[in-house]
Coordinates of C-alpha atoms in Angstrom, one line a residue:
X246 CA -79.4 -17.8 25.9
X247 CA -78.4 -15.9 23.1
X248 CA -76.9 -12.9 24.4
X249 CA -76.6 -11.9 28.6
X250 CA -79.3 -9.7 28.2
X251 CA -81.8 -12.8 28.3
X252 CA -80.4 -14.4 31.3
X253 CA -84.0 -13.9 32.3
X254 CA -85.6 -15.8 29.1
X255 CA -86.0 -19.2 30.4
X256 CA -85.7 -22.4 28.5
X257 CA -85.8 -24.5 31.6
X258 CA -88.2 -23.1 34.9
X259 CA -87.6 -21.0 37.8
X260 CA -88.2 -20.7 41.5
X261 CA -91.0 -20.5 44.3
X262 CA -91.9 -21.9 47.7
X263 CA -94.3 -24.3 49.7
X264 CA -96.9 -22.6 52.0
X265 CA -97.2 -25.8 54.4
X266 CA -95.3 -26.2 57.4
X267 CA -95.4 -29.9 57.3
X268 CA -92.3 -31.3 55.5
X269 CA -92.9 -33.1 52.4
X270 CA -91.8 -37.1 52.7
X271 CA -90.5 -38.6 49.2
X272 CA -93.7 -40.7 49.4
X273 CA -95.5 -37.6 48.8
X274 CA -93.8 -37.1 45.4
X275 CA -95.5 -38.7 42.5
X276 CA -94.0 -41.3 40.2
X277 CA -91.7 -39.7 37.2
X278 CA -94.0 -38.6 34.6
X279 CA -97.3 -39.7 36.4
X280 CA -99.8 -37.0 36.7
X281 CA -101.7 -36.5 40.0
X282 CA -104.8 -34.6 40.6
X283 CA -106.7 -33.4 43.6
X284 CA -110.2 -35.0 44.0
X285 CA -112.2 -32.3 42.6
X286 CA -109.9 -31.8 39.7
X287 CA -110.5 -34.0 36.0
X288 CA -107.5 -34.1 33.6
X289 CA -109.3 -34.2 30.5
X290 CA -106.5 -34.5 27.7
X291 CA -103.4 -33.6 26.7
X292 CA -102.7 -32.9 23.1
X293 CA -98.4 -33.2 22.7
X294 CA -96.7 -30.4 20.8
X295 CA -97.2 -30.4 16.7
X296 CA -94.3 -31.9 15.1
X297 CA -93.2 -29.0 13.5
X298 CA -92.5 -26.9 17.3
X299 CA -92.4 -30.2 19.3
X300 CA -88.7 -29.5 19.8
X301 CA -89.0 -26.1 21.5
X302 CA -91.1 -25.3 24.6
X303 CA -94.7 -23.9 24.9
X304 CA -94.9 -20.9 26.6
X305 CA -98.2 -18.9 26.7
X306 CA -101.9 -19.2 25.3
X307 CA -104.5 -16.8 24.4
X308 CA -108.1 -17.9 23.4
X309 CA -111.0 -16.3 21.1
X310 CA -114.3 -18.0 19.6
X311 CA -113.5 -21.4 20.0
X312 CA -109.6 -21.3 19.5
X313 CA -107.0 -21.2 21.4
X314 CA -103.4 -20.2 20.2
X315 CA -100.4 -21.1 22.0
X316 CA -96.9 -19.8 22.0
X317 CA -93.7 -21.7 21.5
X318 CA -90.3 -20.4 21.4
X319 CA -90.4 -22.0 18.2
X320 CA -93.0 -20.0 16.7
X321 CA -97.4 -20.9 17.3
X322 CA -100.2 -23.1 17.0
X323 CA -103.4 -23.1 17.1
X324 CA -105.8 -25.5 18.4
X325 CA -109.8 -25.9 17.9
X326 CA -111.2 -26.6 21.2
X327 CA -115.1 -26.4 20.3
X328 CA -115.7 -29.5 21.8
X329 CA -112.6 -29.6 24.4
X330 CA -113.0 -33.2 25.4
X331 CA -112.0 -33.4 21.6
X332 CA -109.4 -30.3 21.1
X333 CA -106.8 -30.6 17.9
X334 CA -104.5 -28.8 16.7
X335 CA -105.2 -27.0 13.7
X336 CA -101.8 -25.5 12.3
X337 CA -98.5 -24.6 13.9
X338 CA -96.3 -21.8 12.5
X339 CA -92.5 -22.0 12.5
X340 CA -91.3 -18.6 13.4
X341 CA -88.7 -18.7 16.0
X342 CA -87.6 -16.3 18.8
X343 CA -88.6 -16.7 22.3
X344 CA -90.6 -16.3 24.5
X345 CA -93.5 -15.3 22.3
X346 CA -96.2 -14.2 24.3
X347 CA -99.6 -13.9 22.3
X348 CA -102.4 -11.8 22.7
X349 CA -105.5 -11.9 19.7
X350 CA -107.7 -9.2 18.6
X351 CA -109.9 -9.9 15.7
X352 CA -108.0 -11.6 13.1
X353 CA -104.3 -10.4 14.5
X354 CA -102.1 -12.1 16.3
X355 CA -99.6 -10.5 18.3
X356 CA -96.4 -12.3 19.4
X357 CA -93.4 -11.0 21.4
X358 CA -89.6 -11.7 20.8
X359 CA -87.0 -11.3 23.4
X360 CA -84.1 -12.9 21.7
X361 CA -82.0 -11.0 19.4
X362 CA -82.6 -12.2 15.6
X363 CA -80.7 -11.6 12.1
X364 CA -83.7 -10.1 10.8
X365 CA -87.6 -9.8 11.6
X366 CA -88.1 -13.4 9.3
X367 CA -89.3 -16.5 10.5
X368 CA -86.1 -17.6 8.9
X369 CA -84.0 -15.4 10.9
X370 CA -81.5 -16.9 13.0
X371 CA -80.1 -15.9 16.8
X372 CA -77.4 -12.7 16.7
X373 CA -76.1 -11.1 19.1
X374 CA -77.9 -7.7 20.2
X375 CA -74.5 -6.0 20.1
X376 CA -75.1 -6.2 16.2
X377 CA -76.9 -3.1 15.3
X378 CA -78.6 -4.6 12.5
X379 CA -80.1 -7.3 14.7
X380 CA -83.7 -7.3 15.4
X381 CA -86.5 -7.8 18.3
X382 CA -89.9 -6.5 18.8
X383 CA -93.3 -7.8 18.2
X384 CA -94.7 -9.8 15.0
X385 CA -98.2 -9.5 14.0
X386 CA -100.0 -12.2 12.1
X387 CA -103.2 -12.6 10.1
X388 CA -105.0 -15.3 11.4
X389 CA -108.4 -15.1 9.9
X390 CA -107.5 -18.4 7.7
X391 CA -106.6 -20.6 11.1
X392 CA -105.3 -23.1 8.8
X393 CA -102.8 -20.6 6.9
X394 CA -101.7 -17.8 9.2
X395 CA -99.9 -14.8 7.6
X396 CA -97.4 -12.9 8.9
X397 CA -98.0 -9.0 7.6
X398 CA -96.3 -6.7 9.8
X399 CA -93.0 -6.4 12.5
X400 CA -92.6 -3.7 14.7
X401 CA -88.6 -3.3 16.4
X402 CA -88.7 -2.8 19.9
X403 CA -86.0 -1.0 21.9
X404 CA -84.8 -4.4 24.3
X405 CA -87.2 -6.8 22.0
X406 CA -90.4 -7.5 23.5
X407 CA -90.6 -9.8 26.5
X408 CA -94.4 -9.9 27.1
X409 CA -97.0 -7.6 25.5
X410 CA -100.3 -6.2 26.4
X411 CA -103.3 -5.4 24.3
X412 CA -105.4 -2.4 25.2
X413 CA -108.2 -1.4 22.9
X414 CA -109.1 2.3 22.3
X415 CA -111.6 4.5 23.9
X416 CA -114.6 6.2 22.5
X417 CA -114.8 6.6 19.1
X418 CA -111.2 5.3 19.1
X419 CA -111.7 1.9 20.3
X420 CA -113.2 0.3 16.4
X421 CA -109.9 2.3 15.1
X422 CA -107.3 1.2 17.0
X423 CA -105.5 -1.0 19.8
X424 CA -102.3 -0.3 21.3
X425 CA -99.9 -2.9 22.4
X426 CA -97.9 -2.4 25.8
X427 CA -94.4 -4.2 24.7
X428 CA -92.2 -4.5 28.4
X429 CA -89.3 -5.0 28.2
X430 CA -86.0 -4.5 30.4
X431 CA -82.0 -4.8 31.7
X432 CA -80.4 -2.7 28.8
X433 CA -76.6 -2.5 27.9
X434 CA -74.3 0.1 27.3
X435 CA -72.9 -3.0 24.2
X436 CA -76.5 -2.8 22.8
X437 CA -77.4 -0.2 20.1
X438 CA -80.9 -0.7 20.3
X439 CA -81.4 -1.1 24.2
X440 CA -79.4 1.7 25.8
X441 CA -79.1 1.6 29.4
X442 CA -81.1 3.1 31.5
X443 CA -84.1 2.5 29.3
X444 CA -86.7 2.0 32.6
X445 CA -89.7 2.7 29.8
X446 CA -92.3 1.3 27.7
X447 CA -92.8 1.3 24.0
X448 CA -96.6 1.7 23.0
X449 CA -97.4 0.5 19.5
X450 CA -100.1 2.0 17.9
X451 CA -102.2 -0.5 15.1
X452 CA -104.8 0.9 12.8
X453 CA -107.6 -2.3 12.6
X454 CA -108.2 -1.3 9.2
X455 CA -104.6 -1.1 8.2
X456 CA -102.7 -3.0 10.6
X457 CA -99.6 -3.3 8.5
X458 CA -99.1 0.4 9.5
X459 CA -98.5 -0.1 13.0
X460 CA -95.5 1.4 14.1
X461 CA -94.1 2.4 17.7
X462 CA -96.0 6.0 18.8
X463 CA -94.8 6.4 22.0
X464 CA -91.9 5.3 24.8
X465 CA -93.0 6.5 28.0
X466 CA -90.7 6.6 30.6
X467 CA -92.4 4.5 33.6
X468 CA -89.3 5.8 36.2
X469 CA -87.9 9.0 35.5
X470 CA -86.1 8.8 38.8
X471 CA -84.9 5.0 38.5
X472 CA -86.5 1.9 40.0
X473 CA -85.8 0.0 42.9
X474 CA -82.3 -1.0 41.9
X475 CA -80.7 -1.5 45.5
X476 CA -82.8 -3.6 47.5
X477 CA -81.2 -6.9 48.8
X478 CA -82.1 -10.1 47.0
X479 CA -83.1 -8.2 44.0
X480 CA -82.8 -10.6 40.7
X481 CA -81.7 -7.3 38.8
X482 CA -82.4 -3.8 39.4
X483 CA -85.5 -2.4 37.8
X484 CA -85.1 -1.2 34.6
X485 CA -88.3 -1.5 32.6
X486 CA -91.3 -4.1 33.3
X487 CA -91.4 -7.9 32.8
X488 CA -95.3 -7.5 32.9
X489 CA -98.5 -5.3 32.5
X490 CA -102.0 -6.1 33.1
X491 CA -104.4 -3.8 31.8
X492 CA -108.1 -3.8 33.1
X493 CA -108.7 -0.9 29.9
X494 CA -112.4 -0.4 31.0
X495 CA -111.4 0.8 34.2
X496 CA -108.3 2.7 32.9
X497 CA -106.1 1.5 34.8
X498 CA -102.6 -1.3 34.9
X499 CA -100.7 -3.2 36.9
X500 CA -97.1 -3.4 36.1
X501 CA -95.1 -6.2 37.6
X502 CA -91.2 -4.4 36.7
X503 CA -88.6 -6.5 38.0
X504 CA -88.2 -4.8 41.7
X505 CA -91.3 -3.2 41.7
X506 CA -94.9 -3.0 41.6
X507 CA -96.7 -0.5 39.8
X508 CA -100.4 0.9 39.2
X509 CA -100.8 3.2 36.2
X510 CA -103.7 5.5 34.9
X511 CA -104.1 4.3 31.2
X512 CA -107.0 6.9 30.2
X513 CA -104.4 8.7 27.9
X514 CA -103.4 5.3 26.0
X515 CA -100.3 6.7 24.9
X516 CA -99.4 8.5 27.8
X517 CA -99.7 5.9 31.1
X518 CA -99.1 7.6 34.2
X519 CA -97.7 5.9 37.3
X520 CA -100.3 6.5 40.4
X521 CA -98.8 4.3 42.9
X522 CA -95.3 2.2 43.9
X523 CA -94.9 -0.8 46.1
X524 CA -91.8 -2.8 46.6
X525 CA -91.6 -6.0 48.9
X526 CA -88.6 -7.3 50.9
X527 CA -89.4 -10.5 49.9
X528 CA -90.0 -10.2 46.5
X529 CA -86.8 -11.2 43.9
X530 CA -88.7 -10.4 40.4
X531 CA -92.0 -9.0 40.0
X532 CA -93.2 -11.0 37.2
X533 CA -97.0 -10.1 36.6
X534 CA -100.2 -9.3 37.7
X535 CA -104.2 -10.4 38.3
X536 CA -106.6 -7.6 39.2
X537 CA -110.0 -9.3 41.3
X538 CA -113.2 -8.5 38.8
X539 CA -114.1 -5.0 40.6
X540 CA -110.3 -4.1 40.7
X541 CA -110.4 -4.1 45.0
X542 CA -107.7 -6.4 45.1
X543 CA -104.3 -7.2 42.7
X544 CA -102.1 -10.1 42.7
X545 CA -98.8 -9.9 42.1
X546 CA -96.1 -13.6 41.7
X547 CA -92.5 -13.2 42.3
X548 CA -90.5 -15.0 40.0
X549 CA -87.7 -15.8 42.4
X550 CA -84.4 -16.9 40.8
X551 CA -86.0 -16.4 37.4
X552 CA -85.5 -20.1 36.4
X553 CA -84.1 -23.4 37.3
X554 CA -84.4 -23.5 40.9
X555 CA -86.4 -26.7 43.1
X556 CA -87.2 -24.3 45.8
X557 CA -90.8 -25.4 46.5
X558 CA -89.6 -26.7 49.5
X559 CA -89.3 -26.1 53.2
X560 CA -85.7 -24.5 52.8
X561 CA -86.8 -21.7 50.8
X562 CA -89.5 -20.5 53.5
X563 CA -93.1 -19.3 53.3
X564 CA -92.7 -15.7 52.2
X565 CA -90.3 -15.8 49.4
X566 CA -91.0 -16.8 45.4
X567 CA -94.9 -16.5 46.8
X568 CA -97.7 -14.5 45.3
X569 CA -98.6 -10.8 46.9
X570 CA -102.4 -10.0 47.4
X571 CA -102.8 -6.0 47.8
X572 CA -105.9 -4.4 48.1
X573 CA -106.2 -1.2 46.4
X574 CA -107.9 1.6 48.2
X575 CA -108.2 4.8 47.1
X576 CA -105.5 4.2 44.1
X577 CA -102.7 2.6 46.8
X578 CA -101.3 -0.1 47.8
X579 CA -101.7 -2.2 51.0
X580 CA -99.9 -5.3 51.5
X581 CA -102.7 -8.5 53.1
X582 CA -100.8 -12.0 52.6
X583 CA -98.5 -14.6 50.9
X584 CA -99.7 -17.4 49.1
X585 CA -97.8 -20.4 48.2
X586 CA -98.6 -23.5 46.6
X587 CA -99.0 -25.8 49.5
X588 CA -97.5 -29.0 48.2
X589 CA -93.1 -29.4 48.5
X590 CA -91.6 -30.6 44.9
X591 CA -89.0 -33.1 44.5
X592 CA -85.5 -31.5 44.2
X593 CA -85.3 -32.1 40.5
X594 CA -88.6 -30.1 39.9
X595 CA -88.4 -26.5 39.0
X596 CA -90.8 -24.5 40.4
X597 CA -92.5 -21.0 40.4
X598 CA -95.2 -19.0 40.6
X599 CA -96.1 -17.9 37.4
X600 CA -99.5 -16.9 34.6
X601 CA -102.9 -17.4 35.6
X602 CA -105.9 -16.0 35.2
X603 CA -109.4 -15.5 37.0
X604 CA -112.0 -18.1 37.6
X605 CA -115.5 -16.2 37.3
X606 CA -117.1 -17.0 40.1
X607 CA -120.0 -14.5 41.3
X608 CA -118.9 -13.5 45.2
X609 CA -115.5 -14.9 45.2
X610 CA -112.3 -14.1 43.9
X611 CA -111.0 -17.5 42.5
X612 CA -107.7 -17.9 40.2
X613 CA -106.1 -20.7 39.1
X614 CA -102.5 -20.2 38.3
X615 CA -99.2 -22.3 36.9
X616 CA -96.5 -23.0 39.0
X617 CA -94.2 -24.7 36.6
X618 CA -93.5 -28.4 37.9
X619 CA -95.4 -27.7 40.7
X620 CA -98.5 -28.3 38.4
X621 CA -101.2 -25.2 38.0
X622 CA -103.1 -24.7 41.4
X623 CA -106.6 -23.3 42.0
X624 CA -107.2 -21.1 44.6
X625 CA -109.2 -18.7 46.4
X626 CA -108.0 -15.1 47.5
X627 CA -111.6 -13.9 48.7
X628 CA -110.4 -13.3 52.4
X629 CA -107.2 -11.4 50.9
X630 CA -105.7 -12.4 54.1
X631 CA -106.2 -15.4 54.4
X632 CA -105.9 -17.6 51.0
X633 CA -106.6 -21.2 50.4
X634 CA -105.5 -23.7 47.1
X635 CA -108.6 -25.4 46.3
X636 CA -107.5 -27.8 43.8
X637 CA -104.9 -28.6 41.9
X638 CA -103.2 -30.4 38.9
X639 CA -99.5 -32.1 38.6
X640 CA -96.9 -34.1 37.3
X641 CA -94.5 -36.5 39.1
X642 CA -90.6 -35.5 38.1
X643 CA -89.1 -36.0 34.4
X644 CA -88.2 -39.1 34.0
X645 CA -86.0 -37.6 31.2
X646 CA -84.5 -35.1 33.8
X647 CA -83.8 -31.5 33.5
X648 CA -86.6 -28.9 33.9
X649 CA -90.1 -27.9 33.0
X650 CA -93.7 -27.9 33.5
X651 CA -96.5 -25.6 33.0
X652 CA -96.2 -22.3 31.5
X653 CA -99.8 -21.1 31.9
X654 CA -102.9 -21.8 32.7
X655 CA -106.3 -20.0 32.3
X656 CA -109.6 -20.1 32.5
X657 CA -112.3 -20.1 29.3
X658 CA -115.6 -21.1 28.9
X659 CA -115.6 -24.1 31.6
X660 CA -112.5 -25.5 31.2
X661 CA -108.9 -25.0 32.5
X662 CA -106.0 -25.2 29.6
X663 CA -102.4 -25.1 30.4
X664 CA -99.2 -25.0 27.9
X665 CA -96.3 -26.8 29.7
X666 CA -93.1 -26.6 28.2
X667 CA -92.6 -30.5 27.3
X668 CA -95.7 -32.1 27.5
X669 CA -97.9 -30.0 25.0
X670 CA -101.3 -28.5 25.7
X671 CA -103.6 -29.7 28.8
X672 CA -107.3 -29.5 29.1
X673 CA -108.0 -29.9 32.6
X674 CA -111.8 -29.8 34.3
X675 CA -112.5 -28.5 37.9
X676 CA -116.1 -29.7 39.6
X677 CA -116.1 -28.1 43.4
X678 CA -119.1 -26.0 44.6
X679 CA -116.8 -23.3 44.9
X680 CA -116.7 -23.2 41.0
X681 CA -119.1 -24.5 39.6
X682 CA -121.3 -21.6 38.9
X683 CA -118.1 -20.2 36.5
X684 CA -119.4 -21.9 34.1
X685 CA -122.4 -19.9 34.0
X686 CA -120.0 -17.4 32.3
X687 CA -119.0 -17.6 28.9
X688 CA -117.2 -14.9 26.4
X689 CA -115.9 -14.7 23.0
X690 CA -112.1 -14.0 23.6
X691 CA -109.2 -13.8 26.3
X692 CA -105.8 -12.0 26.3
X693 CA -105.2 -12.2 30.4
X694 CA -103.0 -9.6 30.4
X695 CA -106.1 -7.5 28.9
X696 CA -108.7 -8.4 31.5
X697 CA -112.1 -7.5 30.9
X698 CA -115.1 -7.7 33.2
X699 CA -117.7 -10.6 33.9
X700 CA -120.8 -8.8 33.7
X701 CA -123.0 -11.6 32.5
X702 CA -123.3 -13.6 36.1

């Protein structure tokens, strides 16, 4: 970590739980390094890391046309997956500064850093955020030469930018601009730029035709009053959001911040207003969030312990480091079931619920979702109270020890793709009736944290 403000920025993996009841014998763990698949799932290929970032971990993945760009703490690549049986990487960018989270929109880039730098470079180096010169926020890169991106713009960010989240403008707005939801949190009276009790947003406003103007147009404070800062088990009080999902045709977010859950009214970009609050006793970290395709229903993971921990296991218990289904009824909250992966990892295995995306499958509401060394896991959240995995991908342990596993995985165009930290970039194939008429579906880009509708069943 560079400085204690990222204890939360993880190199190595974090926590979650096993659904079954049924104690896992070591037989059931696979061999180091081997990967295991249910029966209806098809592990396609795995590309390993470029040279230039292989050193550094993958972290999250955004797709449009037939790319797909992945983030690495040690900067990006970008891979061609036209013909994904046959996906290659087509240039990596050396640009350090984790945990950069991407989102695309056009021919920009947009890349998060939450670690404190020298300077905004890709030749910066790690400073401590006590420095007042130092530097985090969001980079912006040209990317309409895949083979030569271009880095055009930075925009500082009070506490850096952990994740970011894309959300085009409305009307006659929406070919003019997009606006970038930077979350960030857990300020410090030592830091200049990130002055307790922050508990806010910073909303960056880009010009398409001139995006090298974009500049931060508005901090919006998401808890006037403070967050849920005393509840027991509590990772860290609330003081900003780890996550935002924004469904922007529907004008509306979810916020996964830390202690608590959050639904906003986005209609005013620049001015998101909080219309509901939900906190769980269960729940360590909200980390992010998954609205169904007609909005009924939001999932929420917990990102218990926030990294490191084996505790998908019988010890840790059914409830805790689990995802929260809610439906949402006339703009609230109510609470309908867990849902944990429901296979125990060795005690060397980190393991936690973390990104995934929607499977679009007309009738049901279908994810599939990473869980760190516990693999990526599909599953089906139709009957909000009663969830199910149906399928699911996985490694054995590391036979080179130490933490890992997958980062992220979504769904695009028929195929599953997941960036885990060590092992590069998976394409992974799922054939169950259940699915199969996803691949009806097919669009042109995907930011997950800026879900759009399926429309074209």
């Amino acid at each position: 970590m560079s400085n204690p403000r990222r204890a939360l920025v993880m190199a190595a993996a974090a926590v979650a739980l096993a659904l079954t009841s049924v104690p896992a014998l070591a037989t059931d763990i696979p061999p180091a390094d081997t990967v295991v698949t249910s029966p209806n799932v098809t592990h396609v290929l795995n590309i390993p890391k470029p040279a230039p970032i292989a050193g550094t971990i993958n972290t999250d993945i955004a797709f449009q046309g037939d790319y797909a760009y992945v983030g690495n703490y040690g900067g990006f690549s970008i891979y061609d997956i036209s013909n994904p049986k046959k996906a290659k990487p087509v240039s990596s960018v050396v640009c350090p500064g984790s945990q950069m989270d991407v989102s695309v929109y056009g021919n920009l880039l947009f890349t998060a850093v939450d670690s404190s730098r020298s300077d905004d470079s890709c030749n910066s180096t790690s400073q401590p955020a006590s420095v007042k010169e130092s530097w985090e926020g969001v980079r912006i890169f040209d990317v309409s030469d895949k083979a030569n991106p271009k880095y055009i713009k930075s925009v500082e960010t009070n506490c850096g930018s952990h994740t970011l989240t894309l959300v085009p403008g409305k009307g006659r707005d929406r070919d003019k601009n997009v606006y970038v939801y930077v979350s960030s949190y857990n300020p410090n009276a030592t830091f200049p730029d990130c002055q307790p009790p922050h508990d806010k947003l910073s909303i960056i406003k880009v010009p398409l035709r001139n995006p090298t103007a974009a500049a931060v147009a508005a901090t919006p404070v998401v808890f006037p009053d403070g967050g849920n800062e005393t509840q027991p088990g509590l990772l860290l009080p609330t003081s900003g959001c780890h996550d935002i999902t924004a469904y922007a045709e529907k004008d509306i977010a979810a916020g996964a911040c830390m202690g608590d859950g959050v639904l906003f009214d986005i209609s005013d970009r620049l001015n998101p207003k909080v219309t509901a609050r939900t906190t769980d006793p269960n729940f360590a970290f909200w980390h992010s969030a998954t609205f169904s395709n007609d909005a009924k229903k939001v999932v929420f993971t917990d990102e218990l312990g926030g990294g490191g921990g084996a505790t998908c296991n019988e010890a840790t218990g059914p409830n805790r480091g689990a995802d929260a289904i809610y439906d949402i009824s006339n703009g609230q909250f109510t609470f309908k079931s867990y849902f944990k992966i429901p296979r125990y990892q060795d005690d060397s295995e980190n393991c936690v619920a973390h990104n995934g995306s929607l499977i679009p499958v007309k009738g049901r509401d279908i994810m599939v979702q990473a869980w760190y060394m516990g693999g990526l896991s599909v599953w089906d959240f139709t009957d909000a109270a009663n969830p199910k995995e149906i399928g699911y991908f996985e490694r054995g342990p590391r036979s080179a020890g130490g933490g890992g596993g997958i980062w992220s995985a979504y769904y695009y165009n028929g195929y599953i793709y997941a960036a885990d930290f060590h092992e590069g970039f998976d394409v992974v194939k799922i054939t169950d009736p259940l699915t199969n008429n996803a691949r009806r579906v097919h669009t042109d880009r995907l930011n997950v944290q800026t879900q759009e509708s399926y429309r074209n069943w």
